[in-house]
Amino acid sequence: MKIPFDLGTARFCFVWCVLTFYGGIDAANAQQTPFPYNLTDSTKNQEMSEAMRRVFDNHPSPLNPENELYSQFKYTKLKGFDYGGKDGTVTRRDPSKILFENGKYYVWYTKRHTVVPPIGWNRAAEATDEIPSTDWDLADIWFATSTDGFTWEEQGIAVKRPPKPQPGWRAVATPDILKFKGKYYLYYQSFVEASGLRGDYCPIGMAYSDSPNGPWKVVNKEVLPTGSKGAWDQFAVQDPTPLVHDGKIYMYYKSAFNRPGTVWSGIGLAIADNPLGPFKRHPLNPVQNSGHEICFFPYKEGVASLVIRDGPEHFTIQYAEDWVNFKVVAITEMMPIGPNAFIPDAFLDNGNGRGITWGISHFRNVRGVNGRTYSELARFDCDLSLDVHDPEMKEHNNLWPPEDYYRWGLSQSQRERIEKTSHNLIENHN
Ligand code: AAL
């Protein structure tokens, strides 16, 4: 078939194409409103890149100073704790939540006071009843009280290692406190072998009391045993962290998995109707993909947590409205190690968590005498509270001294590798 074609038609087609092309560009430009210079309430509704979208969708505010779950952390040395000769024989670490009872603050923590410092994870086979393997081996649970949260008075042992072969005979460590129906419950790691022997293997034990001052009655059983064979938490359940939600005890805990290989630390959740259990593991465990020592606190109707140290989402603050599915809601820095907080509403179960402003953490690399290290408790302050507005806590871009950066300098072998690369480059060039 022959298509009729003359010069007039050709001209018409050309003009039409040009107009359509430029008209299309104009229409596209007209549709796309540029991202505004000043944010308004409707900014979040417009089309935007994935990076911009996620801070609008996930963070309470895309602006750190206006994000109630963003904070910096400020540290204060605590008064009242004696670390002996600072030779590694006395250590304090892994504090519990802080409770306010009887007109004062209470905290429980791991304390080791041994005749010699730890010989190290790798030499666990040489550990004895007097020689600890790790910093928390041969430890007991102690407690202290304070009226201002800065100066503490150590009160003595709360839970000591029970006799062999009861759970915890080797060490009781890393406690956290629950107040439930007028009674107090301490949950902690119960070791029956020196840690480091096969890993850091332990289940969770518990002791209860009518008073935060004790005496504590140790329950002779594992209240949260290790997971089933082959499960991510088959060897250890650590850092127990109880809260009350929906009338039940929500126990978050950590476990490390994927050995041998790159060890991954995840956070699980186990739920019970009463403090003795049974604790039922959540089917979606691990509920967090990152974190080591953990700190969870009720926030609005959900729960928030500090995600520290390990994993792809370390140094973040996360939130789960349903207490199970966590979102990253802020990314921060210099987070406290092994923290736990003063959480006045930890057990109120009122669906109106107000957040936290301070707590206690530890430094586990305090330099003592003769190159010995030990752990000491420290106070941290922050503004992760709906009731406090402290702009100083919401700043970022802390300037660390250059010496701190240089301290993380290249190792000898890294330096050699880099120099070899330059050397080869020059050789090949010549
Ligand atoms: C801590 C905690 C647990 C581990 C050890 C002591 O940071 O995660 O308590 O077992 O280290």
Short mmCIF file of C-alpha atoms in Angstrom, two decimals, residues 28-29 35 65 84 94 113 119 144 166 171 223 245-246 269 296 299 305 367 387 395:
data_model
loop_
_atom_site.label_atom_id
_atom_site.label_comp_id
_atom_site.label_asym_id
_atom_site.label_seq_id
_atom_site.Cartn_x
_atom_site.Cartn_y
_atom_site.Cartn_z
CA ALA A 28 7.27 17.11 33.52
CA ASN A 29 8.88 20.19 35.02
CA PHE A 35 11.90 19.91 47.57
CA PRO A 65 16.72 18.42 67.50
CA GLY A 84 40.78 -1.63 95.29
CA ASP A 94 26.47 -4.61 83.57
CA HIS A 113 36.35 -9.49 93.65
CA ILE A 119 43.43 -14.86 82.82
CA ALA A 144 24.10 0.11 95.78
CA GLN A 166 22.87 -25.27 91.12
CA ALA A 171 29.01 -16.98 88.23
CA VAL A 223 13.68 -19.49 84.29
CA HIS A 245 3.27 -4.97 78.80
CA ASP A 246 -0.35 -6.07 78.43
CA LEU A 269 11.86 -11.65 73.21
CA PHE A 296 14.68 -1.15 76.56
CA TYR A 299 7.79 4.86 75.00
CA SER A 305 15.71 0.62 72.79
CA ARG A 367 43.45 1.16 82.66
CA ASP A 387 8.88 15.50 79.32
CA GLU A 395 23.32 18.53 69.13
#
